[in-house]
Short mmCIF file of C-alpha atoms in Angstrom, two decimals:
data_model
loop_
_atom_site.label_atom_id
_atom_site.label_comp_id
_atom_site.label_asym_id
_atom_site.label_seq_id
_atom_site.Cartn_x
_atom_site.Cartn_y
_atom_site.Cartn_z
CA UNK A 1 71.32 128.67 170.91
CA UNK A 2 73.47 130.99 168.30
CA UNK A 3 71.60 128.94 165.27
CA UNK A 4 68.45 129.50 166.96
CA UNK A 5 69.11 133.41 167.04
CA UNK A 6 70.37 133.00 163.07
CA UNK A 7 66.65 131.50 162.19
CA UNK A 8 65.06 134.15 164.04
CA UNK A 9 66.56 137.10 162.39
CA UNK A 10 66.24 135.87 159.33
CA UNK A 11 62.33 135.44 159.80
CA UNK A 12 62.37 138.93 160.63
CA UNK A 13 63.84 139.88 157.79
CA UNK A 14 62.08 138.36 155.36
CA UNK A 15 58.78 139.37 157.09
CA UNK A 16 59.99 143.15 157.41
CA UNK A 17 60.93 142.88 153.85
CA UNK A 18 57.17 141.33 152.87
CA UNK A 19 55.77 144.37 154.92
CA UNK A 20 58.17 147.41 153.84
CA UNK A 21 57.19 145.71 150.16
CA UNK A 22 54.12 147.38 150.27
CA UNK A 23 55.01 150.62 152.23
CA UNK A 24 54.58 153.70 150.06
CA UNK A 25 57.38 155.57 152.52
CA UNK A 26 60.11 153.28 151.48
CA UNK A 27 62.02 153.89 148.76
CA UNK A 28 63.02 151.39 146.41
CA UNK A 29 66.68 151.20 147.53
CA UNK A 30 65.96 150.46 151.07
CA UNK A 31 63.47 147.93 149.31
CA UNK A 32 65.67 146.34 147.02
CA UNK A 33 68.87 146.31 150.07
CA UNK A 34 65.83 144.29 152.37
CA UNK A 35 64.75 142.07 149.61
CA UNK A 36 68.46 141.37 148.69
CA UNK A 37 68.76 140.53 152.33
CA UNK A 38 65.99 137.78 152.54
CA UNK A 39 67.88 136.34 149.28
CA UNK A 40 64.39 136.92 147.58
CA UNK A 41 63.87 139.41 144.35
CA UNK A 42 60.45 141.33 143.54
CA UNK A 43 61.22 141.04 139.91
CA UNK A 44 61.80 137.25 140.60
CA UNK A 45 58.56 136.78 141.76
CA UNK A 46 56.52 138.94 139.10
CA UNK A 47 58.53 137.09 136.16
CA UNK A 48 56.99 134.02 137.92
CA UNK A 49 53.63 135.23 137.97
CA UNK A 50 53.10 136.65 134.88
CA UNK A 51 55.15 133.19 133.32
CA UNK A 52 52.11 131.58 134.91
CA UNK A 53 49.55 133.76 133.64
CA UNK A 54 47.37 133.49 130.26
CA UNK A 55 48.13 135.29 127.45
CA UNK A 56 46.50 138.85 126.20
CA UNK A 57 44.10 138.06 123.08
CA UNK A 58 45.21 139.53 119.36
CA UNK A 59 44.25 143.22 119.27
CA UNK A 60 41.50 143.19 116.90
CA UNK A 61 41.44 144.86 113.61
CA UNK A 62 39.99 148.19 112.64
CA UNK A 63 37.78 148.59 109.80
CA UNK A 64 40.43 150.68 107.96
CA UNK A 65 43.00 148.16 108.91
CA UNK A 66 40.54 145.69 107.09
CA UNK A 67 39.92 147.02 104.01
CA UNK A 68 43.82 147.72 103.76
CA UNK A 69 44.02 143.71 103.99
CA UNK A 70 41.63 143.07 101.79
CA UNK A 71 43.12 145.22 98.86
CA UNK A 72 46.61 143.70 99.66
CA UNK A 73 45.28 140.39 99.16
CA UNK A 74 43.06 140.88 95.88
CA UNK A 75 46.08 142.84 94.23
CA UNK A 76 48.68 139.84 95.43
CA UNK A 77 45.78 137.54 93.64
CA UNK A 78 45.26 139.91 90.53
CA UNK A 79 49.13 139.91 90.17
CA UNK A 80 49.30 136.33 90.65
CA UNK A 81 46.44 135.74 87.50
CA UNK A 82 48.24 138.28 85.42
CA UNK A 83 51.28 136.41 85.35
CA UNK A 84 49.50 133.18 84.49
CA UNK A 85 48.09 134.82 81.50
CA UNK A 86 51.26 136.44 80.61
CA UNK A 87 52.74 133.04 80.69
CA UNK A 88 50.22 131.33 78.68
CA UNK A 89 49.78 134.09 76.02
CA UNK A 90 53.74 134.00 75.78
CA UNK A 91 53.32 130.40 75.21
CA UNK A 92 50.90 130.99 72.23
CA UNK A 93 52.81 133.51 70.84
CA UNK A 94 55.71 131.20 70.35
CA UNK A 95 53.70 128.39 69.16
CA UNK A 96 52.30 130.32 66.59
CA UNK A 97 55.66 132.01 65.42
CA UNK A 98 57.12 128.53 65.33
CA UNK A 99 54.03 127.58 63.14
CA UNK A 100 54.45 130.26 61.06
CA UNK A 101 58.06 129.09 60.30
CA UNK A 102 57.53 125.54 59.87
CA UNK A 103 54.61 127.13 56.81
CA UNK A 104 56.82 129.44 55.45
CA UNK A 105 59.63 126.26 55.50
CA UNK A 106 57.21 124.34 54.01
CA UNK A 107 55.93 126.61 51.37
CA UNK A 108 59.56 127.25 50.30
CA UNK A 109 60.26 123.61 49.89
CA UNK A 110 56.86 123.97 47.70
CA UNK A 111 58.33 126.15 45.66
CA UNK A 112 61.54 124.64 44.62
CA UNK A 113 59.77 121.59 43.09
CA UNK A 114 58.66 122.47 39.38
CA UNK A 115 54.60 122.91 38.97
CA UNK A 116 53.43 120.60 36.67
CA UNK A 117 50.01 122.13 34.97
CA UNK A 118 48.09 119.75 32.89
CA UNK A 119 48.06 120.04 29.12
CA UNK A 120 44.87 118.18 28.40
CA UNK A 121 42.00 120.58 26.95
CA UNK A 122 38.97 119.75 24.67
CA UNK A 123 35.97 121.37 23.28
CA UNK A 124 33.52 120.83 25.90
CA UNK A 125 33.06 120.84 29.73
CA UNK A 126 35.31 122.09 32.32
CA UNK A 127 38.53 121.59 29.82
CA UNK A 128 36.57 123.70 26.99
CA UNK A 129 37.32 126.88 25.63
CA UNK A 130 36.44 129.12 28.45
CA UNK A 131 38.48 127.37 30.85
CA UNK A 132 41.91 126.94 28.91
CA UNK A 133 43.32 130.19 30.20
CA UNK A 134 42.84 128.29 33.57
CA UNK A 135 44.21 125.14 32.67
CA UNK A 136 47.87 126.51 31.81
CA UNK A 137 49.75 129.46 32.58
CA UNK A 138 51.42 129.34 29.05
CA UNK A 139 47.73 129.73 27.49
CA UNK A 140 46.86 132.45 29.26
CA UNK A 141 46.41 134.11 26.01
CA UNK A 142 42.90 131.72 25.56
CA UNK A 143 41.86 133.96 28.02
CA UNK A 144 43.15 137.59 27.98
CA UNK A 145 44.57 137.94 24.24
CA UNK A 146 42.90 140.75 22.40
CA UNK A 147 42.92 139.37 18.91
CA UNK A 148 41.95 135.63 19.34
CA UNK A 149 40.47 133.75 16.81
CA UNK A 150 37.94 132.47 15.16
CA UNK A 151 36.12 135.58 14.55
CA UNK A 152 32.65 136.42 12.49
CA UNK A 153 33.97 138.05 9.79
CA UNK A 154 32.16 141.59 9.52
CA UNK A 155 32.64 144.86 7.99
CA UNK A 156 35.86 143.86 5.75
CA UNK A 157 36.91 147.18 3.90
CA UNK A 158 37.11 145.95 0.46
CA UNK A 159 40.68 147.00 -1.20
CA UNK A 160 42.74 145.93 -4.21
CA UNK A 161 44.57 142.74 -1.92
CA UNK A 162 47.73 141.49 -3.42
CA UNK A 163 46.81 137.96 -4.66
CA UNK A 164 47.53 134.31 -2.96
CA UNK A 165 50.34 132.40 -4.47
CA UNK A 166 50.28 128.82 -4.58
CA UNK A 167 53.64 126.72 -5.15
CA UNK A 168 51.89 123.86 -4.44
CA UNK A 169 52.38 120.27 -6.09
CA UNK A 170 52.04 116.43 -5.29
CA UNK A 171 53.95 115.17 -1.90
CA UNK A 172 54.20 112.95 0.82
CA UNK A 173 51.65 113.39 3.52
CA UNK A 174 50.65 111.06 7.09
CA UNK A 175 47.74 110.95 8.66
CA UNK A 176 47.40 111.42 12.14
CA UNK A 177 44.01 111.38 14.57
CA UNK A 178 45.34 113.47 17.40
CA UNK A 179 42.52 113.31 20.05
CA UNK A 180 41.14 116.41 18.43
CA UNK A 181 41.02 116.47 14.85
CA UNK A 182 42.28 114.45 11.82
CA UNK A 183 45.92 116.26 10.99
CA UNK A 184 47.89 115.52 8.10
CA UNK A 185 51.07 116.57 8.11
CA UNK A 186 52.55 117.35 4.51
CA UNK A 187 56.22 116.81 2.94
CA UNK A 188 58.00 119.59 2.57
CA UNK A 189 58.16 122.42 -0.69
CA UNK A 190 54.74 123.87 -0.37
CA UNK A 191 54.61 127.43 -0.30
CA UNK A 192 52.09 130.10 0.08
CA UNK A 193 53.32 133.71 -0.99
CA UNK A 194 51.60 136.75 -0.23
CA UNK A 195 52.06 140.86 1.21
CA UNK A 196 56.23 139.77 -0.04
CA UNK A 197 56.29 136.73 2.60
CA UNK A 198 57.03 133.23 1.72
CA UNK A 199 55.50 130.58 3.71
CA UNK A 200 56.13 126.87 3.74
CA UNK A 201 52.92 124.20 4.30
CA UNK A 202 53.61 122.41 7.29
CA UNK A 203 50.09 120.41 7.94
CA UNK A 204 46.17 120.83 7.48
CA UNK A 205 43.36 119.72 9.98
CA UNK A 206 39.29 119.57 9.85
CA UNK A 207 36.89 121.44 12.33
CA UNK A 208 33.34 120.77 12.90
CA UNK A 209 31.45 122.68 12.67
CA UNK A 210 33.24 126.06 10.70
CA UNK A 211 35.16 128.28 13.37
CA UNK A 212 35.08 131.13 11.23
CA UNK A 213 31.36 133.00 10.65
CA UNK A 214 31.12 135.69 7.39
CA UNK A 215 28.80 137.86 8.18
CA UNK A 216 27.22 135.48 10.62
CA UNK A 217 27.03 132.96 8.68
CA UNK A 218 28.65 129.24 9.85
CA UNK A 219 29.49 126.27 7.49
CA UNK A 220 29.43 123.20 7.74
CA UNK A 221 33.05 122.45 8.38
CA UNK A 222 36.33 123.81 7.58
CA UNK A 223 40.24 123.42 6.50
CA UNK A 224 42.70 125.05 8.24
CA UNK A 225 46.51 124.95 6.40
CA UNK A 226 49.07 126.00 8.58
CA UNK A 227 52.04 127.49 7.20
CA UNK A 228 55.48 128.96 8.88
CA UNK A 229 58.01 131.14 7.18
CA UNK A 230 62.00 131.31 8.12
CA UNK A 231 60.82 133.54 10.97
CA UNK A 232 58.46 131.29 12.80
CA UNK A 233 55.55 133.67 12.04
CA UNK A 234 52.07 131.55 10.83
CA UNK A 235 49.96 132.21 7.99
CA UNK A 236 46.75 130.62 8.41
CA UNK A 237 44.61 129.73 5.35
CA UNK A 238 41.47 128.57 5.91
CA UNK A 239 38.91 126.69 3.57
CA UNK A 240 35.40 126.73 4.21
CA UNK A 241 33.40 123.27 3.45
CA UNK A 242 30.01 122.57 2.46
CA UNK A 243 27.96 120.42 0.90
CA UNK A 244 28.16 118.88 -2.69
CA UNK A 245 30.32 116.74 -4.66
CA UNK A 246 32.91 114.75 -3.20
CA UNK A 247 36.15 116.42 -2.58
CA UNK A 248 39.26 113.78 -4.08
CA UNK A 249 42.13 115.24 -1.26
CA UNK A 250 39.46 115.01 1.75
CA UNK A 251 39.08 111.33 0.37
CA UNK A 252 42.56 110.26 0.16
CA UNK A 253 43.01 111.67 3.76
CA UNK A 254 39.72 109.69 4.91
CA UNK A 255 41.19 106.52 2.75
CA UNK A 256 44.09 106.53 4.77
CA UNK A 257 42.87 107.14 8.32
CA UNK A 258 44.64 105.41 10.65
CA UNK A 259 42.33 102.39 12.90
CA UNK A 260 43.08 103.93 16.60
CA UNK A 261 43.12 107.63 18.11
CA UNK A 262 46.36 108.66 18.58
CA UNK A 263 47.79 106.24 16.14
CA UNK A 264 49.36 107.41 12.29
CA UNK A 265 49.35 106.07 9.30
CA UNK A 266 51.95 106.51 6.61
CA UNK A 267 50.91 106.08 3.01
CA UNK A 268 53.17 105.25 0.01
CA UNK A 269 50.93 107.55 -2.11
CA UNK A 270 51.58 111.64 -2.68
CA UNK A 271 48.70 113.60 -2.21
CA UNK A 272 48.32 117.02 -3.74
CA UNK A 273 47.26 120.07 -1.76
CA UNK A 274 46.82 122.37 -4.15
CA UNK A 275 43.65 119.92 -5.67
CA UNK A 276 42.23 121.60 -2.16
CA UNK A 277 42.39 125.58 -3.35
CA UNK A 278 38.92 127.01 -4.85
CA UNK A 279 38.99 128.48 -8.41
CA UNK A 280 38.05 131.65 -7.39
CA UNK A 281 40.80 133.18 -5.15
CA UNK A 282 39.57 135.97 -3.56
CA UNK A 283 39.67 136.43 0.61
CA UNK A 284 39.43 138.27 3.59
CA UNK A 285 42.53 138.65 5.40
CA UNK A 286 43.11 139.83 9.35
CA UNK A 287 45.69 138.99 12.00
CA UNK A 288 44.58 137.06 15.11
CA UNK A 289 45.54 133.56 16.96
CA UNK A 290 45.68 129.94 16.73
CA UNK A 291 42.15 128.55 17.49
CA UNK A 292 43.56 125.85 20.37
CA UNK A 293 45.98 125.70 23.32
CA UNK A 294 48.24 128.37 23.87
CA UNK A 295 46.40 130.46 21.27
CA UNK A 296 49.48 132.35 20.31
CA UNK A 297 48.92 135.80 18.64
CA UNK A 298 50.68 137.17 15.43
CA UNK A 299 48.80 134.74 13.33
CA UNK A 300 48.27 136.12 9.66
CA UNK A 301 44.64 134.86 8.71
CA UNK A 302 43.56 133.76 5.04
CA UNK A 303 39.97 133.25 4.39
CA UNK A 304 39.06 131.67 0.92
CA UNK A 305 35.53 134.08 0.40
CA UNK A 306 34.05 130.96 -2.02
CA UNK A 307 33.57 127.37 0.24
CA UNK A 308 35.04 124.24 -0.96
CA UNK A 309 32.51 121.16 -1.60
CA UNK A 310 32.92 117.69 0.04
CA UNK A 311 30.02 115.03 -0.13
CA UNK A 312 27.63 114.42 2.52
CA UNK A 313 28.89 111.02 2.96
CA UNK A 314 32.63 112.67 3.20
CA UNK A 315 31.21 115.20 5.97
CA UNK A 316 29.27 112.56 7.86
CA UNK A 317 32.11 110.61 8.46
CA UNK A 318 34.44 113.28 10.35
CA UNK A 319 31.13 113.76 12.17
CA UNK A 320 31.49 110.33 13.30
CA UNK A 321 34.91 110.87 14.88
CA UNK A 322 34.50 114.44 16.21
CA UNK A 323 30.57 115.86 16.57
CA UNK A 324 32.44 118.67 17.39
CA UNK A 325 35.72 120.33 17.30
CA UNK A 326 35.37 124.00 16.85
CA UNK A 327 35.52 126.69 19.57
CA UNK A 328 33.35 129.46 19.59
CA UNK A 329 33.64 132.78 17.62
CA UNK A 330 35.77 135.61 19.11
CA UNK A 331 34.67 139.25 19.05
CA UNK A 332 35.92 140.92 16.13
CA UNK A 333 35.33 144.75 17.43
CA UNK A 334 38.21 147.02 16.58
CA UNK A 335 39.91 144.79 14.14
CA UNK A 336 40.96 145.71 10.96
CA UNK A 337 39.55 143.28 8.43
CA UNK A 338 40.23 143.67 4.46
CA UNK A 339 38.99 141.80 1.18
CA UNK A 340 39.44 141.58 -2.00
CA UNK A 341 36.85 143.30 -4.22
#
């Protein structure tokens, strides 16, 4: 009977507590004391409704909130592509500089081996005349020099000149065909003296056709005898050919050519180079150059005024050999050229 009484009241309880729930005139302390008495909480059950309950859905977006996105996102991406770029052009930058280095490395390595520039020249084509300045730095003068020769002798001031010299008498001599002309080089005691200067005969050599003009006139070929003095300065006589009898010193040269370019020949017999000067010694007298490669300056020039003869058969010969060894007239404007009267 008591535990029947116990169930009771509690019933009560709980439905008083159910009811009074709902009352507006209760307060929530005389709520909470009744619920507490059943054993049951109100939170307890809301926590277990709304557990059981779905979810509210995302609050949506406003259009400003949008756009904010949007710009957040394209920067992020802009900033993302600029440091690609920044990456990459970083990259190139030190590729290049470390190109640049190996070059310059390379180009210094260059530079420490000695150039080699090619000594071969001639008298026609792309080694000719107008090129030798190109060929060689040390004949630049071919190119730039202001008093190269040969020249057309023009406008010589006659004076009273101081005559030619000759100490001249039989010597040795060899004959060598260089690749450009005959040469023959001459034993030594030869001298030329003239303007106080002493200068010895070191060789002769043949062009063809005349490098020097007079007055625009060519010949058909010429002698050059080059002579040095104890200073290493040149005196240049040259010896205008043409045609008529045969000339004996040309034909002991010619007699004694040797059978292969670039070869010499030796001789036992003397030759005389003074059987080469004209009778009549008057000349016109300038300074310019050597006529091939490097076309040094300084050069004292001696032009005989009356030609030498050599035979037609003597001429056509050397023509055989070298059709042509002569480069071209220089300008002579602005030089000072004298002759005898």
């Amino acid at each position: 009977m008591r535990t029947l009484l116990t169930l009771l009241a509690c019933c009560y309880v709980v439905t008083a507590a159910a009811n009074n729930e709902k009352d507006p005139l209760i307060s929530p302390s005389t709520k909470s004391a009744l619920v507490g008495a059943a054993g049951v909480t109100s939170t307890g059950s809301s926590a277990s409704a709304s557990s059981s309950a779905p979810s509210a859905p995302p609050r949506k977006l406003t259009e400003r909130e949008k756009e904010a996105q949007a710009e957040a996102d394209l920067s992020a991406r802009i900033q993302e592509r600029l440091a690609i770029m920044r990456a990459n052009q970083a990259a190139r930058v030190a590729a290049a500089a470390k190109a640049k280095k190996q070059a310059a490395a390379k180009e210094a390595a260059i530079a420490t081996i000695p150039k080699v520039y090619s000594n071969v020249w001639s008298y026609e084509g792309e080694t000719g005349p107008a090129n030798w300045g190109k060929i060689n730095p040390a004949w630049a003068k071919c190119g730039t020099g202001n008093r190269q020769s040969p020249i057309d002798i023009r406008d010589g001031m006659k004076v009273d000149l101081e005559q030619i010299t000759f100490d001249y008498h039989p010597s040795s001599f060899n004959v060598t065909d260089n690749g450009h002309t005959v040469q023959v080089m001459v034993g030594s005691g030869n001298f030329l003296t003239v303007g106080n200067r002493t200068y010895e005969l070191i060789q002769f050599h043949f062009h063809r056709p005349s490098e020097e003009r007079i007055n625009g006139k060519g010949y058909e070929m010429v002698v050059h005898l080059v002579h040095k003095d104890g200073e290493g300065r040149i005196a240049m006589l040259a010896l205008l050919l043409e045609r008529g009898k045969p000339q004996p010193v040309i034909q002991t040269v010619w007699n004694n050519l040797p059978l292969e370019k670039l070869d010499t020949a030796a001789p036992v017999e003397p030759l005389d180079p003074l059987d080469l000067i004209p009778a009549r010694r008057d000349y016109f007298t300038f300074m310019g150059s050597m006529t091939t490669p490097p076309c040094n300056e300084g050069v004292l020039w001696l032009v005989m005024k009356e030609p030498v003869q050599a035979s037609p058969a003597q001429m056509a010969l050397f023509s055989r050999l070298y059709p042509l060894n002569a480069r071209p007239t220089q300008p002579s404007a602005g030089r000072i050229i004298k002759e005898s009267n």
